[in-house]
Coordinates of C-alpha atoms and ligand atoms in Angstrom, one line a residue:
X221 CA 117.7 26.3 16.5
X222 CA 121.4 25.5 17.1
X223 CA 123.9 28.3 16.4
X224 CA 127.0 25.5 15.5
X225 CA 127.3 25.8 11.5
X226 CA 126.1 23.1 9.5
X227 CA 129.0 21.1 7.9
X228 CA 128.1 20.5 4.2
X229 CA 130.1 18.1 2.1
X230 CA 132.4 19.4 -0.1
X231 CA 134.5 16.6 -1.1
X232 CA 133.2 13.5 -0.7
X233 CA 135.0 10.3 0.7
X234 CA 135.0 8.4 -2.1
X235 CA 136.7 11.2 -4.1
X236 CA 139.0 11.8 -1.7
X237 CA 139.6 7.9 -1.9
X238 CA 139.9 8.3 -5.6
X239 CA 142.3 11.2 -5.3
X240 CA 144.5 9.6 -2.7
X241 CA 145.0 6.8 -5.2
X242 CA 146.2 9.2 -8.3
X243 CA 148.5 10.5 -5.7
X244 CA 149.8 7.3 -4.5
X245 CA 150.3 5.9 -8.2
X246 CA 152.2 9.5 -9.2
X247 CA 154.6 9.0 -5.5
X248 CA 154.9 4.8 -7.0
X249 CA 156.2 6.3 -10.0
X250 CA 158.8 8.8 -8.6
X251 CA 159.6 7.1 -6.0
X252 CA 160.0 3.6 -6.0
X253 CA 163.1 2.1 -5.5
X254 CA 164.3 4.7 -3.4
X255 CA 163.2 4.2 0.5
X256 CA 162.1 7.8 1.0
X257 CA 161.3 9.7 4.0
X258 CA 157.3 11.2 4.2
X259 CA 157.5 13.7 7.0
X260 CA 153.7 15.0 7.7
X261 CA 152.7 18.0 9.2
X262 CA 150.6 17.3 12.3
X263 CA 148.1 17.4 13.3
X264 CA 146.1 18.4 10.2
X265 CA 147.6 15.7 7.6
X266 CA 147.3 12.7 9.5
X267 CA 144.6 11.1 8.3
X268 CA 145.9 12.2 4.9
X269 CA 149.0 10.3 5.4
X270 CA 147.8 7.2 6.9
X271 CA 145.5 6.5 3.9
X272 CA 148.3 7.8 1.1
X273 CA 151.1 5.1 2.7
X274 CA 148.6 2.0 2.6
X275 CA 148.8 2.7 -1.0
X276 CA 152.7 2.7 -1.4
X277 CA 154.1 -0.4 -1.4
X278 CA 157.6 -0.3 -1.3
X279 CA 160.0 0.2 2.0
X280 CA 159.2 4.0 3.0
X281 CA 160.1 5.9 6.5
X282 CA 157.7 8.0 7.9
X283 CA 157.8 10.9 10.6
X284 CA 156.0 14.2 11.8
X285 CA 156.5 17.5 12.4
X286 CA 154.3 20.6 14.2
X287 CA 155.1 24.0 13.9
X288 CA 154.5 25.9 16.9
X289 CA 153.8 29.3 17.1
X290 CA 154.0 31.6 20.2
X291 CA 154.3 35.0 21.2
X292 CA 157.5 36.4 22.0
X293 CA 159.1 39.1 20.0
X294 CA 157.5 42.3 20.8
X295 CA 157.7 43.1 16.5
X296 CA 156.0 40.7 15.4
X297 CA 154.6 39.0 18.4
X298 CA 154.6 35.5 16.7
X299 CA 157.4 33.0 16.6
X300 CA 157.3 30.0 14.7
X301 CA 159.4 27.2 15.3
X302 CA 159.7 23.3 14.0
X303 CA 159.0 20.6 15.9
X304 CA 159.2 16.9 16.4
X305 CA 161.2 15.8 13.9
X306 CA 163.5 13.0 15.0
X307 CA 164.8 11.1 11.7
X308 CA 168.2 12.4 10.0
X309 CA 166.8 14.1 6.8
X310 CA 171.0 14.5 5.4
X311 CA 170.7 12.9 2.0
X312 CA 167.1 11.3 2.0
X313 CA 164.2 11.8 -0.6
X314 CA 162.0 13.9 1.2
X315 CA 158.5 14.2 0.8
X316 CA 156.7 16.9 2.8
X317 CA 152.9 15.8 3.3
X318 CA 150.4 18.5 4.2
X319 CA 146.6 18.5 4.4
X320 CA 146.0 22.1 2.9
X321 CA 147.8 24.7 1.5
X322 CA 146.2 28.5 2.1
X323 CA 149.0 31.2 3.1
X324 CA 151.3 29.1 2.1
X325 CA 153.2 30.2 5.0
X326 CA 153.0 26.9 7.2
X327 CA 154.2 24.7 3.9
X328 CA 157.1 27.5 3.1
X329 CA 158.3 27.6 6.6
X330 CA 158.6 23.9 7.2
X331 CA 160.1 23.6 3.4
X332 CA 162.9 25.7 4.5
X333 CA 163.6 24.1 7.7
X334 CA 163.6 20.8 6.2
X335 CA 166.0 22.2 3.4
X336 CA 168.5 23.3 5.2
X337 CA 169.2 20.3 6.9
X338 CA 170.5 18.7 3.2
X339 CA 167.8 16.1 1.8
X340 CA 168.7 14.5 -1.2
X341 CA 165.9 15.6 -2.6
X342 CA 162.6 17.6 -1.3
X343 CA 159.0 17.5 -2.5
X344 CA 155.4 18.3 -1.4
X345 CA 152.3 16.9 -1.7
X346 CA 148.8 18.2 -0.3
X347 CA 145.3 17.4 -0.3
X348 CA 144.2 20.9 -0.9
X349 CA 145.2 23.8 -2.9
X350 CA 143.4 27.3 -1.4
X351 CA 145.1 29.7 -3.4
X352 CA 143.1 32.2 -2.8
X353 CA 145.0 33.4 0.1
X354 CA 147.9 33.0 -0.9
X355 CA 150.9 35.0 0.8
X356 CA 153.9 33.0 -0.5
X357 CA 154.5 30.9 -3.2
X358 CA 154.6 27.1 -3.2
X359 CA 155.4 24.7 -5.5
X360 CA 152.8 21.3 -4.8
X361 CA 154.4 18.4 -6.8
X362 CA 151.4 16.4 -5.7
X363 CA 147.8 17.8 -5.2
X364 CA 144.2 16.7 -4.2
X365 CA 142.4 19.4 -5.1
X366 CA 141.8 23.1 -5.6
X367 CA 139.5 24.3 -3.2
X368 CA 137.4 27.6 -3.0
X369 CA 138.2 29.9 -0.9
X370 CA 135.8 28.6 2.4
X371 CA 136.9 27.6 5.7
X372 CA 136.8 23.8 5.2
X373 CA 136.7 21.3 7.6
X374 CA 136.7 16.7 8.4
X375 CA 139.2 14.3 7.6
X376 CA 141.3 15.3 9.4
X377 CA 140.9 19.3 9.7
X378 CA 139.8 21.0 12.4
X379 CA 137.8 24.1 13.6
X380 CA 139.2 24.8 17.3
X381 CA 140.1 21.2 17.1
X382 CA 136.6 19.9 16.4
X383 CA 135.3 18.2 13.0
X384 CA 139.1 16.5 12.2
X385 CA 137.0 12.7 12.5
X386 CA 134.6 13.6 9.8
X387 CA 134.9 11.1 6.6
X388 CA 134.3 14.1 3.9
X389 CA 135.6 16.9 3.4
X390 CA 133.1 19.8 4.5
X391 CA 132.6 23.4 4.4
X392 CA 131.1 25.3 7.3
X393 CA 128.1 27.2 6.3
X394 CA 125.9 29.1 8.8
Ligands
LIG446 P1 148.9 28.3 5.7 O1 147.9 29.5 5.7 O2 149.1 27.8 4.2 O3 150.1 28.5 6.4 O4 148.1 27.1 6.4 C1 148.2 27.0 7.7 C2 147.5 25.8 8.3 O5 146.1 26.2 8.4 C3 147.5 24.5 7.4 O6 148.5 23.6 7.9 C4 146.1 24.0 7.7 O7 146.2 22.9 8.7 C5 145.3 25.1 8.3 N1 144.2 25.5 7.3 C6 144.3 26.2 6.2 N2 143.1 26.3 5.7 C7 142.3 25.6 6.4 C8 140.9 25.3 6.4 O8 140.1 25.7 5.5 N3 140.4 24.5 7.4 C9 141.1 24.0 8.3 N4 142.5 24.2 8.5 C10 143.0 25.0 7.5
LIG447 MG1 148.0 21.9 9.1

């Protein structure tokens, strides 16, 4: 008997397929015509991202950002800071891509980074809703799906960086 849990699927990949396509006509609405700027949140939404974009057809920019966190303060003994971002975000139609939203911290923190730098406008769209856990609110102009509270894991996220190449998305059970 192995002691790894036993990824079950949660979401399959043809809903996720079938949700990424609602998204992608609800962006083709809002957004077209308008050359925005999808910034996603590494490493977590990439997969996320690369399958939403091949549905947009109309000139877009794309980018990425990580936050890092590392100890340092002796309050708090986290620090989180924003990295990677490299395109001007002054006056561009931002839309912040994320693969799940739990906390709500992560989403919040790179929201107001990204807002104080002046976008023209600012939006978010994720995969997953958990809001369960949620510490701080967030407004998702785009969602997936509402998730149960479980840890959940493939296409694209990870446990300890492990499961982020599985097609469906899974929860872990023991
Ligand atoms: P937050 O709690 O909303 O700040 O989310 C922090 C980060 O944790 C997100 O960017 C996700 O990548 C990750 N995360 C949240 N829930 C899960 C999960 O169920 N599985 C894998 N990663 C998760
Ligand atoms: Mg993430």
């Amino acid at each position: 008997m192995s002691s790894e849990p036993e990824p079950r699927i949660l979401i399959s990949r043809k809903e996720i397929a079938t949700a990424v396509e609602r998204l992608a006509a609800e962006i083709t609405r809002d957004y077209l015509g308008k050359y925005p700027l999808l910034v996603g949140i590494l490493k977590g939404a990439f997969m996320f991202l690369a399958d939403l974009i091949r549905h947009l057809d109309f000139p877009l920019e794309i980018d990425f950002v990580r936050l890092s966190s590392y100890g340092g303060t002796k309050s708090s003994g986290k620090v989180s800071q924003v990295q990677g971002l490299l395109t001007l975000v002054k006056g561009r139609d931002v839309l912040l891509i994320e693969d799940i939203v739990d906390t709500g911290l992560t989403t919040g923190f790179i929201l107001d980074y990204l807002r104080k730098q002046m976008p023209g406008s600012l939006k978010l769209c994720a995969l997953a809703d958990k809001p369960a856990r949620r510490r701080r609110p967030v407004v998702i102009d785009y969602l997936g799906f509402t998730v149960p509270n479980k840890f959940l894991v493939g296409y694209g996220l990870d446990l300890d960086e492990k499961y982020r190449n599985l097609p469906d998305i899974c929860s872990l059970e023991d």
